[in-house]
Amino acid sequence: MAKVEDTPENFKICMQKNCNTCPSFPRGKGEGLYCARGASQQPVEKKGCNCPECPLWIDAGLSRMYYCVPS
């Protein structure tokens, strides 16, 4: 299974280019990079997903969306 590494560099990419601008981003303090760290601890209302536009998602060959939502 493809995976994004949980690194400070990837978190920065995530917050600058993807999760921070996502309409569903739950805005939990210190949260983001859900594809590496797991779902949010905050409630999430699905309003759209930026995952398919993320360079980390693309490079890792991921296929799911809404990594912020607990499954």
Short mmCIF file of N, CA and C in Angstrom, two decimals, residues 24-28 42-44:
data_model
loop_
_atom_site.label_atom_id
_atom_site.label_comp_id
_atom_site.label_asym_id
_atom_site.label_seq_id
_atom_site.Cartn_x
_atom_site.Cartn_y
_atom_site.Cartn_z
N SER A 24 -13.18 21.02 3.40
CA SER A 24 -13.56 20.13 4.50
C SER A 24 -12.57 20.16 5.66
N PHE A 25 -11.48 20.92 5.55
CA PHE A 25 -10.43 20.93 6.57
C PHE A 25 -11.01 21.27 7.94
N PRO A 26 -10.86 20.37 8.93
CA PRO A 26 -11.47 20.58 10.24
C PRO A 26 -10.76 21.59 11.13
N ARG A 27 -9.61 22.06 10.75
CA ARG A 27 -8.88 23.11 11.47
C ARG A 27 -8.51 22.74 12.90
N GLY A 28 -8.22 21.48 13.15
CA GLY A 28 -7.73 21.07 14.46
C GLY A 28 -6.30 21.56 14.65
N GLN A 42 -11.19 16.15 15.14
CA GLN A 42 -12.29 17.11 15.09
C GLN A 42 -13.41 16.56 14.21
N PRO A 43 -14.64 17.03 14.42
CA PRO A 43 -15.72 16.65 13.50
C PRO A 43 -15.41 17.18 12.10
N VAL A 44 -15.75 16.41 11.09
CA VAL A 44 -15.48 16.81 9.71
C VAL A 44 -16.78 16.75 8.92
#
